[in-house]
C-alpha cells in the first residue's frame, strides 16, 4: 500500500513536470520620416509583418508556444528632435500593437515600448560597413567621439550635431543623411515565446523557424541629451568683378550652392557715365546667368571653393566714345531687349580662400559674341552714323578677378581667421 502511494505521487509529479524554454522573434519595420502610418509596401515591411503574423497565429493555435512578452524598440537619427521622436516612437508602437492584435488578444501586461534616443552606435555600425562614405576614417573617428560624449552627457566641445555637420564642409553629413539616416528611423519589433514541453502528454508541434536575433550592442545604451534640430547649412556668395570696377563699370553678382558640387549664379553691370568734354561717353549695362560645376580636393572640402567650370549666357549693350569715333552696341533707343548684343560660352576658374568669409575668384571665358553694332562720329552736337555692322566673334569673351563674400551658416574658410 505504501509503495502504491509513493508511485502515485511520483506519477503526479512526473506528469505535472514542465520544462520551459524561451525563444525570441524579431523584425524591423520602417516608417516614413515624421509619420506613424504603417505602410506594408515600404521596403520589406510586408514580408516582416507576414512572418510575425504567422508566428502569432501559430502560438495562439498551439498551446506548446505561449506569448510571454512583446516589445517595440524605436530610435532616432541624429538630426531629429528627441521629444518629437519620443512621441512618434510611442505612436508607432501603438500602431504595431493594434495591427498585431487582430491575430489574438494582446493584454497590456505583455506590451512594452522602449525609446533609444539618437542612435549614434547604430550610425557607427552603418558607416563601418560603407567603404564609399567620403572621408570615412575622419567621420568614424568623430562619430566614436560623439557617441562617448553623448553617453557622458558632455557638451564641452560644442553641439554634437553641429560638429558632424561642419566636418569637411558637411559632405559626409549629407551623404549619411540620404543613405544611412533612413535606416535609423525604423522600429524593431520583438516577441518572446515560452516553449512548454510535457513528456506525459506530448503534443505534435508544427515546425517553426525562428530567425537568429541580431546581436545587440554591448553595454547599456547611451542616454543622449536633447539637442534642438539645426537648420541646414546655406552656401551663398555675393561678388564683384574687380576688373570691371577698375574700368569704372560697377557690377554685382550672386551665387547659390545647390548641392552635389553644383551652383547657379547671376551677374549685373551698369555704367552710364558722360561728360561734356568732347562728348565723352562710357556706357554699358547687362547681365548673365550661369550654372557651375565644382571639382577637385578643395571643392570637396568646402563648397564654392576650388576649381570650377561653367556654362553661361549674357546679354548687354554699350556706347563708348572718347572724343573720336564712337561704337554703340544694338539699336539706339528702346529697351535692352531691342538693342542687345549677346554672348555664350564656357568658363574655367579657381576660387581661392583669402579670409574667413572672403575668396578671390579667377575666371576666363571663351565662346561666341554676336549682335549688331553702329559706328558714329560726333560733329558739333550731332552724331553722324558711319556704318552698321554685325559682330561674329569667337574667342575670349570674359575675364574676372572677383572679390567673393561668403554668406550663410557654415559658409566660412577654416584657418583664415574669424570665429573658431
Tab-separated table of C-alpha atoms in Angstrom:
chain	number	residue	atom	x	y	z
A	1	UNK	CA	0.000	0.000	0.000
A	2	UNK	CA	2.816	2.365	0.900
A	3	UNK	CA	4.599	1.535	-2.329
A	4	UNK	CA	1.492	2.372	-4.372
A	5	UNK	CA	1.201	5.835	-2.702
A	6	UNK	CA	4.829	6.570	-3.474
A	7	UNK	CA	4.314	5.507	-7.101
A	8	UNK	CA	1.167	7.688	-7.391
A	9	UNK	CA	2.971	10.764	-6.041
A	10	UNK	CA	5.825	10.112	-8.441
A	11	UNK	CA	3.469	9.876	-11.424
A	12	UNK	CA	1.668	13.089	-10.413
A	13	UNK	CA	4.938	14.950	-10.043
A	14	UNK	CA	6.295	13.480	-13.263
A	15	UNK	CA	3.132	14.193	-15.211
A	16	UNK	CA	2.977	17.762	-13.917
A	17	UNK	CA	6.612	18.458	-14.623
A	18	UNK	CA	7.059	21.249	-17.173
A	19	UNK	CA	10.264	22.264	-18.817
A	20	UNK	CA	10.141	25.820	-20.197
A	21	UNK	CA	12.388	27.312	-22.858
A	22	UNK	CA	12.207	30.962	-24.033
A	23	UNK	CA	12.641	31.846	-27.716
A	24	UNK	CA	12.520	35.241	-29.398
A	25	UNK	CA	11.451	36.522	-32.801
A	26	UNK	CA	12.207	39.992	-34.163
A	27	UNK	CA	11.692	42.079	-37.296
A	28	UNK	CA	12.439	45.636	-38.369
A	29	UNK	CA	9.568	47.858	-39.520
A	30	UNK	CA	10.278	51.038	-41.489
A	31	UNK	CA	8.251	54.254	-41.316
A	32	UNK	CA	8.227	57.374	-43.440
A	33	UNK	CA	10.164	60.239	-41.837
A	34	UNK	CA	7.917	62.049	-39.332
A	35	UNK	CA	4.933	59.663	-39.795
A	36	UNK	CA	3.429	56.801	-37.777
A	37	UNK	CA	1.310	55.328	-40.599
A	38	UNK	CA	2.098	51.650	-41.169
A	39	UNK	CA	2.912	51.093	-44.859
A	40	UNK	CA	3.283	47.397	-45.792
A	41	UNK	CA	4.586	48.414	-49.229
A	42	UNK	CA	7.528	50.311	-47.735
A	43	UNK	CA	10.780	48.388	-48.217
A	44	UNK	CA	10.348	44.821	-46.818
A	45	UNK	CA	7.590	45.679	-44.288
A	46	UNK	CA	5.037	43.266	-45.785
A	47	UNK	CA	7.352	40.280	-45.577
A	48	UNK	CA	8.307	41.123	-41.971
A	49	UNK	CA	4.690	41.664	-40.861
A	50	UNK	CA	3.526	38.430	-42.521
A	51	UNK	CA	6.213	36.430	-40.759
A	52	UNK	CA	5.327	37.888	-37.344
A	53	UNK	CA	1.620	37.281	-38.036
A	54	UNK	CA	2.321	33.627	-38.882
A	55	UNK	CA	4.312	33.301	-35.685
A	56	UNK	CA	1.441	34.767	-33.620
A	57	UNK	CA	-1.180	32.589	-35.294
A	58	UNK	CA	0.897	29.509	-34.507
A	59	UNK	CA	1.320	30.472	-30.860
A	60	UNK	CA	-2.417	31.058	-30.344
A	61	UNK	CA	-3.417	27.851	-32.141
A	62	UNK	CA	-0.936	25.588	-30.345
A	63	UNK	CA	-0.538	25.516	-26.574
A	64	UNK	CA	3.090	24.433	-26.969
A	65	UNK	CA	4.073	28.066	-27.672
A	66	UNK	CA	2.858	30.804	-25.333
A	67	UNK	CA	3.421	34.522	-25.985
A	68	UNK	CA	5.078	35.988	-22.901
A	69	UNK	CA	6.108	39.492	-23.946
A	70	UNK	CA	6.015	41.860	-26.943
A	71	UNK	CA	8.211	44.951	-27.212
A	72	UNK	CA	8.739	47.778	-29.723
A	73	UNK	CA	12.155	49.477	-29.671
A	74	UNK	CA	12.431	52.801	-31.527
A	75	UNK	CA	15.339	55.152	-32.082
A	76	UNK	CA	16.076	58.425	-33.858
A	77	UNK	CA	18.572	59.599	-36.433
A	78	UNK	CA	20.958	62.325	-35.187
A	79	UNK	CA	19.143	65.305	-36.752
A	80	UNK	CA	15.789	64.637	-35.078
A	81	UNK	CA	14.308	66.358	-32.018
A	82	UNK	CA	14.322	63.974	-29.038
A	83	UNK	CA	10.876	64.978	-27.597
A	84	UNK	CA	9.265	64.809	-31.042
A	85	UNK	CA	10.806	61.441	-31.842
A	86	UNK	CA	9.848	60.096	-28.412
A	87	UNK	CA	6.176	60.912	-29.089
A	88	UNK	CA	6.499	59.491	-32.592
A	89	UNK	CA	8.012	56.290	-31.179
A	90	UNK	CA	5.011	55.809	-28.873
A	91	UNK	CA	2.565	56.340	-31.768
A	92	UNK	CA	4.417	53.838	-33.966
A	93	UNK	CA	4.446	51.274	-31.151
A	94	UNK	CA	0.679	51.634	-30.666
A	95	UNK	CA	0.136	51.251	-34.418
A	96	UNK	CA	2.112	47.986	-34.393
A	97	UNK	CA	0.300	46.701	-31.284
A	98	UNK	CA	-3.072	47.445	-32.909
A	99	UNK	CA	-2.018	45.719	-36.116
A	100	UNK	CA	-0.922	42.547	-34.288
A	101	UNK	CA	-3.988	42.445	-32.021
A	102	UNK	CA	-6.068	41.228	-34.986
A	103	UNK	CA	-4.296	37.857	-34.664
A	104	UNK	CA	-5.134	37.398	-30.985
A	105	UNK	CA	-5.575	39.208	-27.716
A	106	UNK	CA	-2.603	41.278	-26.545
A	107	UNK	CA	-3.035	42.228	-22.877
A	108	UNK	CA	-1.360	45.484	-21.818
A	109	UNK	CA	0.751	43.471	-19.378
A	110	UNK	CA	2.571	41.897	-22.349
A	111	UNK	CA	3.308	45.160	-24.203
A	112	UNK	CA	6.313	47.419	-23.633
A	113	UNK	CA	7.803	50.287	-25.625
A	114	UNK	CA	11.437	51.460	-25.452
A	115	UNK	CA	12.864	54.659	-26.972
A	116	UNK	CA	16.636	54.673	-27.560
A	117	UNK	CA	17.159	58.363	-28.409
A	118	UNK	CA	19.728	59.341	-31.035
A	119	UNK	CA	21.301	56.127	-32.231
A	120	UNK	CA	24.969	57.095	-32.584
A	121	UNK	CA	26.097	53.469	-32.174
A	122	UNK	CA	23.750	52.335	-34.925
A	123	UNK	CA	25.176	55.018	-37.223
A	124	UNK	CA	28.717	53.881	-36.393
A	125	UNK	CA	27.840	50.324	-37.449
A	126	UNK	CA	26.371	51.539	-40.761
A	127	UNK	CA	29.365	53.778	-41.526
A	128	UNK	CA	31.809	50.981	-40.644
A	129	UNK	CA	30.207	48.829	-43.356
A	130	UNK	CA	30.207	51.573	-46.012
A	131	UNK	CA	33.588	51.968	-47.773
A	132	UNK	CA	32.150	54.596	-50.154
A	133	UNK	CA	31.485	57.243	-47.480
A	134	UNK	CA	33.597	60.376	-48.201
A	135	UNK	CA	36.235	60.993	-45.508
A	136	UNK	CA	35.193	57.731	-43.846
A	137	UNK	CA	38.160	57.459	-41.460
A	138	UNK	CA	37.699	61.003	-40.121
A	139	UNK	CA	33.920	60.507	-39.888
A	140	UNK	CA	34.248	57.278	-37.884
A	141	UNK	CA	36.715	58.901	-35.513
A	142	UNK	CA	34.347	61.803	-34.886
A	143	UNK	CA	31.294	59.520	-34.516
A	144	UNK	CA	33.060	57.437	-31.836
A	145	UNK	CA	33.950	60.674	-30.055
A	146	UNK	CA	30.364	61.943	-30.296
A	147	UNK	CA	28.943	58.644	-29.007
A	148	UNK	CA	31.259	58.805	-25.992
A	149	UNK	CA	30.431	62.467	-25.329
A	150	UNK	CA	26.686	61.758	-25.647
A	151	UNK	CA	26.932	58.822	-23.233
A	152	UNK	CA	28.701	61.066	-20.723
A	153	UNK	CA	26.334	63.995	-21.349
A	154	UNK	CA	29.396	66.048	-22.337
A	155	UNK	CA	28.763	69.209	-24.384
A	156	UNK	CA	32.059	70.898	-23.575
A	157	UNK	CA	33.272	70.540	-27.193
A	158	UNK	CA	30.092	72.014	-28.622
A	159	UNK	CA	26.816	70.813	-30.060
A	160	UNK	CA	27.127	67.189	-31.223
A	161	UNK	CA	25.067	67.610	-34.381
A	162	UNK	CA	26.826	70.799	-35.411
A	163	UNK	CA	30.211	69.115	-35.053
A	164	UNK	CA	29.306	66.365	-37.512
A	165	UNK	CA	27.636	68.872	-39.877
A	166	UNK	CA	30.791	71.005	-40.039
A	167	UNK	CA	33.148	68.106	-40.795
A	168	UNK	CA	34.630	68.614	-44.279
A	169	UNK	CA	32.064	71.256	-45.179
A	170	UNK	CA	29.140	68.912	-44.452
A	171	UNK	CA	29.971	66.446	-47.258
A	172	UNK	CA	29.977	63.290	-45.019
A	173	UNK	CA	26.888	64.537	-43.130
A	174	UNK	CA	24.721	64.904	-46.231
A	175	UNK	CA	25.917	61.538	-47.559
A	176	UNK	CA	24.843	59.874	-44.272
A	177	UNK	CA	21.614	61.902	-44.157
A	178	UNK	CA	20.487	60.474	-47.505
A	179	UNK	CA	21.879	56.934	-47.275
A	180	UNK	CA	22.058	55.926	-43.589
A	181	UNK	CA	19.672	58.113	-41.564
A	182	UNK	CA	16.532	56.392	-43.024
A	183	UNK	CA	17.862	53.081	-41.653
A	184	UNK	CA	17.881	54.595	-38.148
A	185	UNK	CA	14.254	55.752	-38.341
A	186	UNK	CA	12.829	52.217	-38.102
A	187	UNK	CA	11.208	50.452	-35.135
A	188	UNK	CA	12.250	46.940	-34.162
A	189	UNK	CA	9.504	44.577	-33.031
A	190	UNK	CA	10.398	41.782	-30.561
A	191	UNK	CA	8.174	38.848	-29.478
A	192	UNK	CA	9.175	36.456	-26.702
A	193	UNK	CA	7.569	32.988	-26.566
A	194	UNK	CA	7.771	30.311	-23.919
A	195	UNK	CA	8.030	26.814	-25.340
A	196	UNK	CA	6.419	24.268	-22.978
A	197	UNK	CA	7.138	20.506	-23.128
A	198	UNK	CA	5.066	17.861	-21.312
A	199	UNK	CA	6.633	14.343	-21.522
A	200	UNK	CA	3.468	12.541	-20.291
A	201	UNK	CA	1.142	14.028	-22.916
A	202	UNK	CA	3.345	15.099	-25.793
A	203	UNK	CA	1.660	17.217	-28.427
A	204	UNK	CA	2.624	17.428	-32.079
A	205	UNK	CA	4.407	20.694	-32.697
A	206	UNK	CA	4.406	22.439	-36.009
A	207	UNK	CA	7.792	23.143	-37.472
A	208	UNK	CA	8.638	26.798	-36.988
A	209	UNK	CA	11.821	28.514	-37.935
A	210	UNK	CA	12.696	31.454	-35.777
A	211	UNK	CA	15.424	33.800	-37.005
A	212	UNK	CA	18.595	34.214	-35.081
A	213	UNK	CA	18.268	37.587	-33.322
A	214	UNK	CA	20.703	40.249	-34.334
A	215	UNK	CA	23.478	40.879	-31.825
A	216	UNK	CA	22.657	43.740	-29.510
A	217	UNK	CA	25.228	46.439	-28.737
A	218	UNK	CA	27.347	45.613	-25.761
A	219	UNK	CA	26.800	47.615	-22.614
A	220	UNK	CA	23.972	49.979	-21.756
A	221	UNK	CA	22.535	52.190	-24.457
A	222	UNK	CA	23.732	55.791	-24.210
A	223	UNK	CA	21.382	58.417	-22.852
A	224	UNK	CA	21.580	61.268	-25.339
A	225	UNK	CA	20.578	64.739	-24.126
A	226	UNK	CA	18.035	66.762	-26.047
A	227	UNK	CA	19.538	68.930	-28.749
A	228	UNK	CA	17.302	71.177	-30.858
A	229	UNK	CA	17.346	70.416	-34.589
A	230	UNK	CA	19.815	72.529	-36.539
A	231	UNK	CA	18.943	74.268	-39.810
A	232	UNK	CA	20.695	73.151	-42.945
A	233	UNK	CA	23.855	74.953	-43.946
A	234	UNK	CA	23.402	77.721	-46.530
A	235	UNK	CA	26.157	78.463	-49.028
A	236	UNK	CA	25.593	81.820	-50.749
A	237	UNK	CA	28.116	84.224	-52.269
A	238	UNK	CA	27.918	87.911	-53.244
A	239	UNK	CA	30.711	89.131	-55.503
A	240	UNK	CA	32.052	91.915	-57.661
A	241	UNK	CA	34.444	91.680	-60.637
A	242	UNK	CA	37.339	93.933	-59.733
A	243	UNK	CA	38.467	94.166	-63.390
A	244	UNK	CA	35.133	95.781	-64.290
A	245	UNK	CA	35.386	98.001	-61.212
A	246	UNK	CA	38.813	99.182	-62.391
A	247	UNK	CA	37.225	100.079	-65.744
A	248	UNK	CA	34.570	102.164	-63.926
A	249	UNK	CA	31.819	99.594	-64.569
A	250	UNK	CA	30.043	98.895	-61.251
A	251	UNK	CA	28.796	95.326	-61.028
A	252	UNK	CA	27.428	92.787	-58.583
A	253	UNK	CA	26.770	89.035	-58.678
A	254	UNK	CA	25.178	86.354	-56.514
A	255	UNK	CA	25.796	82.614	-56.464
A	256	UNK	CA	23.848	79.860	-54.682
A	257	UNK	CA	25.232	76.388	-53.964
A	258	UNK	CA	22.700	73.708	-54.994
A	259	UNK	CA	24.484	70.662	-53.594
A	260	UNK	CA	26.446	67.793	-55.172
A	261	UNK	CA	29.122	70.271	-56.378
A	262	UNK	CA	26.681	72.380	-58.464
A	263	UNK	CA	25.832	76.062	-58.136
A	264	UNK	CA	23.891	78.691	-60.072
A	265	UNK	CA	24.745	82.379	-60.346
A	266	UNK	CA	23.737	85.682	-61.916
A	267	UNK	CA	25.649	88.957	-62.501
A	268	UNK	CA	24.622	92.503	-63.426
A	269	UNK	CA	26.671	95.546	-64.515
A	270	UNK	CA	25.638	99.169	-65.075
A	271	UNK	CA	27.716	102.205	-66.067
A	272	UNK	CA	26.223	105.344	-67.587
A	273	UNK	CA	28.987	107.904	-67.441
A	274	UNK	CA	29.043	111.088	-69.539
A	275	UNK	CA	30.996	114.366	-69.626
A	276	UNK	CA	30.571	117.465	-71.752
A	277	UNK	CA	34.220	117.437	-72.776
A	278	UNK	CA	34.180	116.360	-76.422
A	279	UNK	CA	31.127	114.125	-75.882
A	280	UNK	CA	32.906	111.641	-73.670
A	281	UNK	CA	30.693	108.555	-73.154
A	282	UNK	CA	31.374	105.387	-71.163
A	283	UNK	CA	28.172	103.419	-71.026
A	284	UNK	CA	27.264	99.734	-70.683
A	285	UNK	CA	24.771	97.600	-68.887
A	286	UNK	CA	23.592	93.988	-68.984
A	287	UNK	CA	23.890	90.713	-67.164
A	288	UNK	CA	24.464	86.992	-67.362
A	289	UNK	CA	23.344	83.763	-65.750
A	290	UNK	CA	25.473	80.654	-65.341
A	291	UNK	CA	25.455	77.141	-63.956
A	292	UNK	CA	28.719	75.997	-62.444
A	293	UNK	CA	30.270	72.603	-61.624
A	294	UNK	CA	32.905	72.424	-58.873
A	295	UNK	CA	35.622	69.784	-58.701
A	296	UNK	CA	38.927	68.963	-57.063
A	297	UNK	CA	40.050	68.398	-53.481
A	298	UNK	CA	39.291	71.941	-52.274
A	299	UNK	CA	35.736	71.778	-53.682
A	300	UNK	CA	35.103	68.510	-51.809
A	301	UNK	CA	36.251	70.038	-48.536
A	302	UNK	CA	34.314	73.312	-48.841
A	303	UNK	CA	31.515	74.338	-51.273
A	304	UNK	CA	32.126	77.376	-53.536
A	305	UNK	CA	35.885	76.821	-53.298
A	306	UNK	CA	38.463	75.391	-55.694
A	307	UNK	CA	38.276	74.559	-59.410
A	308	UNK	CA	35.114	75.143	-61.421
A	309	UNK	CA	33.784	75.105	-64.970
A	310	UNK	CA	30.557	76.725	-66.061
A	311	UNK	CA	28.201	77.335	-68.943
A	312	UNK	CA	26.950	80.922	-69.210
A	313	UNK	CA	24.730	83.181	-71.317
A	314	UNK	CA	24.972	87.001	-71.376
A	315	UNK	CA	23.087	89.964	-72.856
A	316	UNK	CA	24.383	93.555	-72.833
A	317	UNK	CA	24.568	96.869	-74.664
A	318	UNK	CA	27.220	99.595	-74.756
A	319	UNK	CA	28.114	103.059	-76.052
A	320	UNK	CA	31.797	104.033	-75.971
A	321	UNK	CA	33.134	107.302	-77.367
A	322	UNK	CA	36.146	109.262	-76.064
A	323	UNK	CA	36.289	112.252	-78.406
A	324	UNK	CA	36.643	110.397	-81.683
A	325	UNK	CA	34.757	107.596	-83.370
A	326	UNK	CA	32.058	106.031	-81.231
A	327	UNK	CA	30.729	102.475	-81.025
A	328	UNK	CA	27.202	101.587	-79.939
A	329	UNK	CA	26.017	98.026	-79.421
A	330	UNK	CA	22.444	97.438	-80.602
A	331	UNK	CA	19.842	99.783	-81.989
A	332	UNK	CA	19.621	103.291	-80.495
A	333	UNK	CA	16.742	103.784	-78.076
A	334	UNK	CA	14.350	101.155	-76.850
A	335	UNK	CA	14.983	98.577	-74.150
A	336	UNK	CA	17.841	96.206	-73.613
A	337	UNK	CA	15.888	93.517	-75.462
A	338	UNK	CA	15.669	95.790	-78.542
A	339	UNK	CA	19.354	96.583	-78.779
A	340	UNK	CA	21.193	93.853	-77.004
A	341	UNK	CA	24.346	92.078	-78.000
A	342	UNK	CA	24.748	88.583	-76.615
A	343	UNK	CA	27.403	86.019	-75.844
A	344	UNK	CA	27.538	82.450	-74.644
A	345	UNK	CA	30.360	80.111	-73.806
A	346	UNK	CA	32.215	78.158	-71.176
A	347	UNK	CA	34.336	79.376	-68.304
A	348	UNK	CA	37.097	77.904	-66.214
A	349	UNK	CA	38.264	79.319	-62.909
A	350	UNK	CA	39.557	78.810	-59.417
A	351	UNK	CA	38.139	80.313	-56.212
A	352	UNK	CA	40.904	80.898	-53.668
A	353	UNK	CA	40.160	81.418	-49.931
A	354	UNK	CA	41.853	84.570	-48.610
A	355	UNK	CA	39.976	85.366	-45.377
A	356	UNK	CA	37.374	83.895	-43.027
A	357	UNK	CA	34.480	84.851	-45.347
A	358	UNK	CA	36.315	86.097	-48.447
A	359	UNK	CA	37.527	84.360	-51.615
A	360	UNK	CA	39.115	85.677	-54.786
A	361	UNK	CA	37.771	84.025	-57.939
A	362	UNK	CA	39.932	83.973	-61.079
A	363	UNK	CA	37.930	83.156	-64.236
A	364	UNK	CA	38.429	83.236	-68.002
A	365	UNK	CA	35.705	82.538	-70.604
A	366	UNK	CA	35.727	81.619	-74.271
A	367	UNK	CA	32.745	81.490	-76.582
A	368	UNK	CA	30.722	83.402	-79.144
A	369	UNK	CA	29.812	87.117	-79.155
A	370	UNK	CA	27.173	88.247	-81.616
A	371	UNK	CA	24.869	91.189	-82.381
A	372	UNK	CA	24.566	94.445	-84.292
A	373	UNK	CA	26.706	97.494	-83.562
A	374	UNK	CA	26.932	101.024	-85.018
A	375	UNK	CA	29.910	103.271	-85.697
A	376	UNK	CA	29.352	107.024	-85.433
A	377	UNK	CA	31.302	110.283	-85.309
A	378	UNK	CA	30.272	113.247	-83.094
A	379	UNK	CA	30.036	116.501	-85.126
A	380	UNK	CA	29.124	119.599	-83.093
A	381	UNK	CA	26.021	118.464	-81.200
A	382	UNK	CA	25.089	115.764	-83.676
A	383	UNK	CA	26.110	112.142	-84.121
A	384	UNK	CA	26.795	111.114	-87.699
A	385	UNK	CA	26.355	107.421	-88.339
A	386	UNK	CA	29.231	105.900	-90.303
A	387	UNK	CA	28.374	102.191	-90.564
A	388	UNK	CA	26.140	99.404	-89.286
A	389	UNK	CA	27.907	96.106	-88.748
A	390	UNK	CA	27.248	92.613	-87.477
A	391	UNK	CA	29.637	91.149	-84.960
A	392	UNK	CA	30.561	87.444	-85.051
A	393	UNK	CA	33.388	86.835	-82.644
A	394	UNK	CA	34.773	83.500	-81.444
A	395	UNK	CA	37.423	83.603	-78.761
A	396	UNK	CA	37.898	85.047	-75.255
A	397	UNK	CA	34.668	86.736	-74.187
A	398	UNK	CA	35.035	87.476	-70.486
A	399	UNK	CA	37.625	87.729	-67.709
A	400	UNK	CA	37.082	88.008	-63.952
A	401	UNK	CA	39.094	88.626	-60.831
A	402	UNK	CA	36.205	88.743	-58.419
A	403	UNK	CA	36.105	89.501	-54.710
A	404	UNK	CA	33.654	86.990	-53.214
A	405	UNK	CA	31.886	87.461	-49.878
A	406	UNK	CA	30.693	84.169	-48.402
A	407	UNK	CA	27.279	84.304	-46.704
A	408	UNK	CA	25.377	81.655	-44.792
A	409	UNK	CA	25.568	79.259	-41.895
A	410	UNK	CA	28.678	77.082	-42.185
A	411	UNK	CA	29.942	79.061	-45.191
A	412	UNK	CA	33.383	80.122	-43.978
A	413	UNK	CA	37.034	79.229	-44.560
A	414	UNK	CA	38.719	77.291	-41.788
A	415	UNK	CA	42.096	78.576	-40.695
A	416	UNK	CA	41.538	82.018	-42.250
A	417	UNK	CA	40.743	83.994	-39.111
A	418	UNK	CA	37.351	84.822	-37.654
A	419	UNK	CA	35.430	82.613	-35.214
A	420	UNK	CA	36.570	79.143	-34.290
